[in-house]
Amino acid sequence: MRLVIARCQVDYVGRLTAHLPMAPRLLLVKADGSVSIHADDRAYKPLNWMSPPCWLSEEPGVWTVRNKADESLVITIDEVLHDSSHELGVDPGLVKDGVEAHLQELLAAHPTVLGADYTLVRREYMTAIGPVDLLCRDPAGRHVAVEVKRRGEIDGVEQLTRYLELMNRDPLLAPVAGVYAAQQIKPQARTLAEDRGIRCVVVDYDTLRGTESKDLRLF
């Protein structure tokens, strides 16, 4: 991971245009090729970014990031205040607590809780930016990415949004719909999800546990 703190301005040219005037910012270049621009607020959310696959070209005073759709992120650098690179290695991923992991397992066994006639394709479907909890198909055969949480908050919606953006670029998967499943979903998270076309499902964990098979099994 490369961390650059610089006075810079940023111009995005693509389906839309956006401009960030000259100011000190953090430029984050990850090993997956992604480039994001951060200010000293907004928690983890970048001001602008380019998701992989994309390519960074550096010239004196100008970085240009392009993707395969020929969109570009042009970063004009006035002054570099810090530039360092760090090898983080392979991340072990998020370890879910017992209830959340069990909830995911139960939903994988009973995907119709998420939608009528849904079928499971795979648990922990790996993408370039992390695993999707469940990948399902709806009755029409379309893929559905499912994010499972105990408590549904805005950060879970943002996480699922990133998965959907990436998966819908894959012609073998697209179109991919989204389902946000949790024991409880905060109103703000529901509003954001529905605004992005993501369906919310509130899951009764205790009822779902009652459907679990009591048969002896090796695994």
PDB file of C-alpha atoms in Angstrom:
ATOM      1  CA  MET A   1       0.000   0.000   0.000  1.00  0.00           C
ATOM      2  CA  ARG A   2       1.298   3.446  -0.933  1.00  0.00           C
ATOM      3  CA  LEU A   3       0.402   6.515   1.137  1.00  0.00           C
ATOM      4  CA  VAL A   4       0.947   9.962  -0.374  1.00  0.00           C
ATOM      5  CA  ILE A   5      -0.017  13.195   1.355  1.00  0.00           C
ATOM      6  CA  ALA A   6       0.022  16.053  -1.128  1.00  0.00           C
ATOM      7  CA  ARG A   7      -1.469  19.408  -2.027  1.00  0.00           C
ATOM      8  CA  CYS A   8      -3.456  18.493  -5.098  1.00  0.00           C
ATOM      9  CA  GLN A   9      -6.513  19.069  -7.207  1.00  0.00           C
ATOM     10  CA  VAL A  10      -8.535  16.220  -8.665  1.00  0.00           C
ATOM     11  CA  ASP A  11     -10.649  16.056 -11.826  1.00  0.00           C
ATOM     12  CA  TYR A  12     -12.824  13.078 -12.694  1.00  0.00           C
ATOM     13  CA  VAL A  13     -13.903  12.665 -16.322  1.00  0.00           C
ATOM     14  CA  GLY A  14     -16.364   9.931 -17.255  1.00  0.00           C
ATOM     15  CA  ARG A  15     -20.113   9.454 -17.163  1.00  0.00           C
ATOM     16  CA  LEU A  16     -20.094  12.500 -14.879  1.00  0.00           C
ATOM     17  CA  THR A  17     -17.486  15.160 -14.186  1.00  0.00           C
ATOM     18  CA  ALA A  18     -16.288  16.221 -10.749  1.00  0.00           C
ATOM     19  CA  HIS A  19     -13.663  18.665  -9.507  1.00  0.00           C
ATOM     20  CA  LEU A  20     -11.840  18.927  -6.187  1.00  0.00           C
ATOM     21  CA  PRO A  21      -9.945  22.230  -5.836  1.00  0.00           C
ATOM     22  CA  MET A  22      -6.359  22.426  -4.599  1.00  0.00           C
ATOM     23  CA  ALA A  23      -6.014  21.292  -0.966  1.00  0.00           C
ATOM     24  CA  PRO A  24      -3.945  18.880   1.187  1.00  0.00           C
ATOM     25  CA  ARG A  25      -5.236  15.301   0.780  1.00  0.00           C
ATOM     26  CA  LEU A  26      -4.281  11.674   1.272  1.00  0.00           C
ATOM     27  CA  LEU A  27      -3.770   9.631  -1.903  1.00  0.00           C
ATOM     28  CA  LEU A  28      -4.139   5.910  -1.256  1.00  0.00           C
ATOM     29  CA  VAL A  29      -2.835   3.399  -3.811  1.00  0.00           C
ATOM     30  CA  LYS A  30      -3.609  -0.232  -2.946  1.00  0.00           C
ATOM     31  CA  ALA A  31      -2.013  -3.423  -4.203  1.00  0.00           C
ATOM     32  CA  ASP A  32      -5.223  -4.259  -6.103  1.00  0.00           C
ATOM     33  CA  GLY A  33      -4.575  -1.186  -8.261  1.00  0.00           C
ATOM     34  CA  SER A  34      -7.303   1.016  -6.799  1.00  0.00           C
ATOM     35  CA  VAL A  35      -6.620   4.709  -6.185  1.00  0.00           C
ATOM     36  CA  SER A  36      -8.652   6.800  -3.736  1.00  0.00           C
ATOM     37  CA  ILE A  37      -8.473  10.389  -2.491  1.00  0.00           C
ATOM     38  CA  HIS A  38      -9.256  11.178   1.145  1.00  0.00           C
ATOM     39  CA  ALA A  39      -9.765  14.298   3.264  1.00  0.00           C
ATOM     40  CA  ASP A  40      -9.316  14.479   7.045  1.00  0.00           C
ATOM     41  CA  ASP A  41     -13.017  13.809   7.691  1.00  0.00           C
ATOM     42  CA  ARG A  42     -15.864  11.602   6.347  1.00  0.00           C
ATOM     43  CA  ALA A  43     -14.532   8.564   8.239  1.00  0.00           C
ATOM     44  CA  TYR A  44     -13.475   5.897   5.714  1.00  0.00           C
ATOM     45  CA  LYS A  45     -15.328   7.259   2.670  1.00  0.00           C
ATOM     46  CA  PRO A  46     -13.070   8.747  -0.053  1.00  0.00           C
ATOM     47  CA  LEU A  47     -13.773  12.026  -1.828  1.00  0.00           C
ATOM     48  CA  ASN A  48     -13.197  10.290  -5.156  1.00  0.00           C
ATOM     49  CA  TRP A  49     -11.726   7.014  -6.325  1.00  0.00           C
ATOM     50  CA  MET A  50     -11.075   4.618  -9.192  1.00  0.00           C
ATOM     51  CA  SER A  51     -11.827   0.948  -8.608  1.00  0.00           C
ATOM     52  CA  PRO A  52      -9.829  -1.859 -10.248  1.00  0.00           C
ATOM     53  CA  PRO A  53      -9.129  -2.792 -12.926  1.00  0.00           C
ATOM     54  CA  CYS A  54      -7.469   0.559 -13.520  1.00  0.00           C
ATOM     55  CA  TRP A  55      -4.014   1.848 -14.438  1.00  0.00           C
ATOM     56  CA  LEU A  56      -1.967   4.635 -12.871  1.00  0.00           C
ATOM     57  CA  SER A  57       0.394   6.710 -15.007  1.00  0.00           C
ATOM     58  CA  GLU A  58       2.724   9.114 -13.159  1.00  0.00           C
ATOM     59  CA  GLU A  59       4.346  12.146 -14.736  1.00  0.00           C
ATOM     60  CA  PRO A  60       5.961  15.104 -12.943  1.00  0.00           C
ATOM     61  CA  GLY A  61       3.141  16.912 -11.156  1.00  0.00           C
ATOM     62  CA  VAL A  62       0.340  14.823 -12.668  1.00  0.00           C
ATOM     63  CA  TRP A  63      -1.116  11.388 -11.936  1.00  0.00           C
ATOM     64  CA  THR A  64      -3.612   9.958 -14.414  1.00  0.00           C
ATOM     65  CA  VAL A  65      -5.712   6.943 -13.479  1.00  0.00           C
ATOM     66  CA  ARG A  66      -7.753   5.261 -16.241  1.00  0.00           C
ATOM     67  CA  ASN A  67     -10.101   2.304 -16.281  1.00  0.00           C
ATOM     68  CA  LYS A  68     -11.256   0.023 -19.092  1.00  0.00           C
ATOM     69  CA  ALA A  69     -14.319   2.247 -19.656  1.00  0.00           C
ATOM     70  CA  ASP A  70     -11.862   5.076 -20.538  1.00  0.00           C
ATOM     71  CA  GLU A  71     -12.909   7.118 -17.523  1.00  0.00           C
ATOM     72  CA  SER A  72     -10.052   9.053 -15.968  1.00  0.00           C
ATOM     73  CA  LEU A  73      -9.055  10.526 -12.644  1.00  0.00           C
ATOM     74  CA  VAL A  74      -6.495  13.306 -13.118  1.00  0.00           C
ATOM     75  CA  ILE A  75      -4.603  14.330  -9.963  1.00  0.00           C
ATOM     76  CA  THR A  76      -2.572  17.523 -10.324  1.00  0.00           C
ATOM     77  CA  ILE A  77       0.042  17.670  -7.543  1.00  0.00           C
ATOM     78  CA  ASP A  78       1.382  20.991  -6.313  1.00  0.00           C
ATOM     79  CA  GLU A  79       3.497  19.669  -3.412  1.00  0.00           C
ATOM     80  CA  VAL A  80       4.225  16.223  -1.960  1.00  0.00           C
ATOM     81  CA  LEU A  81       4.355  16.256   1.847  1.00  0.00           C
ATOM     82  CA  HIS A  82       4.786  12.514   2.408  1.00  0.00           C
ATOM     83  CA  ASP A  83       5.287   9.418   0.242  1.00  0.00           C
ATOM     84  CA  SER A  84       5.725   5.917   1.679  1.00  0.00           C
ATOM     85  CA  SER A  85       4.961   2.309   0.722  1.00  0.00           C
ATOM     86  CA  HIS A  86       4.106  -0.550   3.061  1.00  0.00           C
ATOM     87  CA  GLU A  87       3.717  -4.310   2.481  1.00  0.00           C
ATOM     88  CA  LEU A  88       0.625  -5.465   4.400  1.00  0.00           C
ATOM     89  CA  GLY A  89       0.483  -9.047   3.127  1.00  0.00           C
ATOM     90  CA  VAL A  90      -2.664 -11.136   2.796  1.00  0.00           C
ATOM     91  CA  ASP A  91      -5.478 -10.012   5.072  1.00  0.00           C
ATOM     92  CA  PRO A  92      -7.242 -12.803   7.004  1.00  0.00           C
ATOM     93  CA  GLY A  93     -10.589 -11.066   6.466  1.00  0.00           C
ATOM     94  CA  LEU A  94     -13.337 -10.102   8.847  1.00  0.00           C
ATOM     95  CA  VAL A  95     -14.049 -12.642  11.560  1.00  0.00           C
ATOM     96  CA  LYS A  96     -17.781 -12.626  12.209  1.00  0.00           C
ATOM     97  CA  ASP A  97     -19.151 -13.194  15.681  1.00  0.00           C
ATOM     98  CA  GLY A  98     -20.884 -16.478  16.407  1.00  0.00           C
ATOM     99  CA  VAL A  99     -24.452 -15.302  15.822  1.00  0.00           C
ATOM    100  CA  GLU A 100     -23.668 -13.534  12.550  1.00  0.00           C
ATOM    101  CA  ALA A 101     -21.713 -16.511  11.210  1.00  0.00           C
ATOM    102  CA  HIS A 102     -24.516 -18.879  12.231  1.00  0.00           C
ATOM    103  CA  LEU A 103     -27.112 -16.588  10.655  1.00  0.00           C
ATOM    104  CA  GLN A 104     -25.200 -16.715   7.376  1.00  0.00           C
ATOM    105  CA  GLU A 105     -25.039 -20.523   7.619  1.00  0.00           C
ATOM    106  CA  LEU A 106     -28.797 -20.789   8.256  1.00  0.00           C
ATOM    107  CA  LEU A 107     -29.661 -18.469   5.368  1.00  0.00           C
ATOM    108  CA  ALA A 108     -27.411 -20.516   3.087  1.00  0.00           C
ATOM    109  CA  ALA A 109     -29.418 -23.603   4.087  1.00  0.00           C
ATOM    110  CA  HIS A 110     -32.761 -21.789   3.664  1.00  0.00           C
ATOM    111  CA  PRO A 111     -32.301 -19.207   0.855  1.00  0.00           C
ATOM    112  CA  THR A 112     -36.074 -18.950   0.298  1.00  0.00           C
ATOM    113  CA  VAL A 113     -36.144 -16.785   3.442  1.00  0.00           C
ATOM    114  CA  LEU A 114     -34.423 -14.148   1.296  1.00  0.00           C
ATOM    115  CA  GLY A 115     -36.841 -14.463  -1.628  1.00  0.00           C
ATOM    116  CA  ALA A 116     -39.380 -16.859  -3.096  1.00  0.00           C
ATOM    117  CA  ASP A 117     -37.703 -19.780  -4.894  1.00  0.00           C
ATOM    118  CA  TYR A 118     -34.195 -18.424  -4.295  1.00  0.00           C
ATOM    119  CA  THR A 119     -31.401 -20.995  -4.609  1.00  0.00           C
ATOM    120  CA  LEU A 120     -27.883 -20.828  -3.204  1.00  0.00           C
ATOM    121  CA  VAL A 121     -24.948 -20.647  -5.615  1.00  0.00           C
ATOM    122  CA  ARG A 122     -22.180 -20.268  -3.045  1.00  0.00           C
ATOM    123  CA  ARG A 123     -21.283 -19.025   0.421  1.00  0.00           C
ATOM    124  CA  GLU A 124     -18.401 -16.552   0.762  1.00  0.00           C
ATOM    125  CA  TYR A 125     -18.253 -15.837  -2.982  1.00  0.00           C
ATOM    126  CA  MET A 126     -14.836 -14.231  -3.471  1.00  0.00           C
ATOM    127  CA  THR A 127     -14.429 -10.953  -5.365  1.00  0.00           C
ATOM    128  CA  ALA A 128     -11.370  -8.771  -5.904  1.00  0.00           C
ATOM    129  CA  ILE A 129     -12.368  -6.641  -2.898  1.00  0.00           C
ATOM    130  CA  GLY A 130     -13.505  -9.367  -0.508  1.00  0.00           C
ATOM    131  CA  PRO A 131     -16.060 -12.163  -0.091  1.00  0.00           C
ATOM    132  CA  VAL A 132     -19.798 -11.706  -0.621  1.00  0.00           C
ATOM    133  CA  ASP A 133     -21.607 -13.542   2.177  1.00  0.00           C
ATOM    134  CA  LEU A 134     -24.031 -15.395  -0.118  1.00  0.00           C
ATOM    135  CA  LEU A 135     -24.453 -15.574  -3.870  1.00  0.00           C
ATOM    136  CA  CYS A 136     -27.930 -16.773  -4.853  1.00  0.00           C
ATOM    137  CA  ARG A 137     -30.152 -17.011  -7.929  1.00  0.00           C
ATOM    138  CA  ASP A 138     -33.723 -15.785  -8.159  1.00  0.00           C
ATOM    139  CA  PRO A 139     -36.482 -17.743  -9.987  1.00  0.00           C
ATOM    140  CA  ALA A 140     -35.516 -16.049 -13.272  1.00  0.00           C
ATOM    141  CA  GLY A 141     -31.932 -17.286 -12.923  1.00  0.00           C
ATOM    142  CA  ARG A 142     -30.458 -13.861 -12.137  1.00  0.00           C
ATOM    143  CA  HIS A 143     -27.679 -13.567  -9.573  1.00  0.00           C
ATOM    144  CA  VAL A 144     -28.323 -11.975  -6.187  1.00  0.00           C
ATOM    145  CA  ALA A 145     -25.535 -10.836  -3.823  1.00  0.00           C
ATOM    146  CA  VAL A 146     -26.533 -11.035  -0.153  1.00  0.00           C
ATOM    147  CA  GLU A 147     -24.824  -9.207   2.716  1.00  0.00           C
ATOM    148  CA  VAL A 148     -25.659 -10.669   6.151  1.00  0.00           C
ATOM    149  CA  LYS A 149     -25.403  -8.663   9.391  1.00  0.00           C
ATOM    150  CA  ARG A 150     -26.747  -8.933  12.911  1.00  0.00           C
ATOM    151  CA  ARG A 151     -27.487  -5.215  12.922  1.00  0.00           C
ATOM    152  CA  GLY A 152     -27.951  -3.511   9.576  1.00  0.00           C
ATOM    153  CA  GLU A 153     -26.198  -0.143   9.478  1.00  0.00           C
ATOM    154  CA  ILE A 154     -25.056   2.212   6.718  1.00  0.00           C
ATOM    155  CA  ASP A 155     -21.553   0.726   6.490  1.00  0.00           C
ATOM    156  CA  GLY A 156     -23.062  -2.633   5.479  1.00  0.00           C
ATOM    157  CA  VAL A 157     -25.001  -0.941   2.675  1.00  0.00           C
ATOM    158  CA  GLU A 158     -21.816   0.741   1.458  1.00  0.00           C
ATOM    159  CA  GLN A 159     -20.007  -2.610   1.541  1.00  0.00           C
ATOM    160  CA  LEU A 160     -22.718  -4.334  -0.505  1.00  0.00           C
ATOM    161  CA  THR A 161     -22.803  -1.386  -2.937  1.00  0.00           C
ATOM    162  CA  ARG A 162     -19.086  -1.862  -3.654  1.00  0.00           C
ATOM    163  CA  TYR A 163     -19.593  -5.585  -4.269  1.00  0.00           C
ATOM    164  CA  LEU A 164     -22.496  -4.918  -6.638  1.00  0.00           C
ATOM    165  CA  GLU A 165     -20.580  -2.258  -8.569  1.00  0.00           C
ATOM    166  CA  LEU A 166     -17.734  -4.709  -9.153  1.00  0.00           C
ATOM    167  CA  MET A 167     -19.861  -7.809  -9.870  1.00  0.00           C
ATOM    168  CA  ASN A 168     -22.066  -6.012 -12.380  1.00  0.00           C
ATOM    169  CA  ARG A 169     -18.977  -5.381 -14.514  1.00  0.00           C
ATOM    170  CA  ASP A 170     -18.604  -9.143 -14.984  1.00  0.00           C
ATOM    171  CA  PRO A 171     -20.655 -10.257 -18.012  1.00  0.00           C
ATOM    172  CA  LEU A 172     -20.825 -13.791 -16.589  1.00  0.00           C
ATOM    173  CA  LEU A 173     -22.619 -12.516 -13.471  1.00  0.00           C
ATOM    174  CA  ALA A 174     -24.517  -9.389 -14.532  1.00  0.00           C
ATOM    175  CA  PRO A 175     -27.141  -8.337 -13.826  1.00  0.00           C
ATOM    176  CA  VAL A 176     -26.592  -8.812 -10.080  1.00  0.00           C
ATOM    177  CA  ALA A 177     -29.232  -7.599  -7.611  1.00  0.00           C
ATOM    178  CA  GLY A 178     -28.575  -6.937  -3.919  1.00  0.00           C
ATOM    179  CA  VAL A 179     -30.226  -8.083  -0.700  1.00  0.00           C
ATOM    180  CA  TYR A 180     -29.297  -6.690   2.720  1.00  0.00           C
ATOM    181  CA  ALA A 181     -30.302  -9.226   5.390  1.00  0.00           C
ATOM    182  CA  ALA A 182     -30.113  -8.555   9.127  1.00  0.00           C
ATOM    183  CA  GLN A 183     -31.909  -9.167  12.394  1.00  0.00           C
ATOM    184  CA  GLN A 184     -32.616  -5.454  12.549  1.00  0.00           C
ATOM    185  CA  ILE A 185     -31.986  -2.695  10.020  1.00  0.00           C
ATOM    186  CA  LYS A 186     -31.640   0.949  11.033  1.00  0.00           C
ATOM    187  CA  PRO A 187     -33.973   3.373   9.244  1.00  0.00           C
ATOM    188  CA  GLN A 188     -31.088   5.334   7.707  1.00  0.00           C
ATOM    189  CA  ALA A 189     -29.554   2.130   6.339  1.00  0.00           C
ATOM    190  CA  ARG A 190     -32.895   1.011   4.895  1.00  0.00           C
ATOM    191  CA  THR A 191     -33.406   4.388   3.211  1.00  0.00           C
ATOM    192  CA  LEU A 192     -29.927   4.306   1.648  1.00  0.00           C
ATOM    193  CA  ALA A 193     -30.303   0.681   0.535  1.00  0.00           C
ATOM    194  CA  GLU A 194     -33.693   1.211  -1.082  1.00  0.00           C
ATOM    195  CA  ASP A 195     -32.431   4.367  -2.800  1.00  0.00           C
ATOM    196  CA  ARG A 196     -29.712   2.209  -4.388  1.00  0.00           C
ATOM    197  CA  GLY A 197     -32.119  -0.533  -5.439  1.00  0.00           C
ATOM    198  CA  ILE A 198     -31.030  -2.921  -2.686  1.00  0.00           C
ATOM    199  CA  ARG A 199     -33.845  -4.932  -1.070  1.00  0.00           C
ATOM    200  CA  CYS A 200     -33.846  -5.222   2.730  1.00  0.00           C
ATOM    201  CA  VAL A 201     -34.874  -8.416   4.543  1.00  0.00           C
ATOM    202  CA  VAL A 202     -35.317  -8.548   8.321  1.00  0.00           C
ATOM    203  CA  VAL A 203     -34.532 -12.054   9.547  1.00  0.00           C
ATOM    204  CA  ASP A 204     -35.941 -13.671  12.698  1.00  0.00           C
ATOM    205  CA  TYR A 205     -32.924 -15.553  13.971  1.00  0.00           C
ATOM    206  CA  ASP A 206     -34.822 -17.599  16.562  1.00  0.00           C
ATOM    207  CA  THR A 207     -37.408 -18.732  14.014  1.00  0.00           C
ATOM    208  CA  LEU A 208     -34.685 -19.596  11.538  1.00  0.00           C
ATOM    209  CA  ARG A 209     -32.853 -21.627  14.182  1.00  0.00           C
ATOM    210  CA  GLY A 210     -36.022 -23.662  14.613  1.00  0.00           C
ATOM    211  CA  THR A 211     -35.728 -24.827  10.988  1.00  0.00           C
ATOM    212  CA  GLU A 212     -32.238 -26.206  11.563  1.00  0.00           C
ATOM    213  CA  SER A 213     -31.968 -29.961  11.100  1.00  0.00           C
ATOM    214  CA  LYS A 214     -31.433 -31.931  14.314  1.00  0.00           C
ATOM    215  CA  ASP A 215     -30.127 -34.957  12.390  1.00  0.00           C
ATOM    216  CA  LEU A 216     -26.675 -36.193  13.352  1.00  0.00           C
ATOM    217  CA  ARG A 217     -24.044 -35.090  10.857  1.00  0.00           C
ATOM    218  CA  LEU A 218     -20.284 -35.233  10.499  1.00  0.00           C
ATOM    219  CA  PHE A 219     -19.899 -31.553   9.456  1.00  0.00           C
TER     220      PHE A 219
END
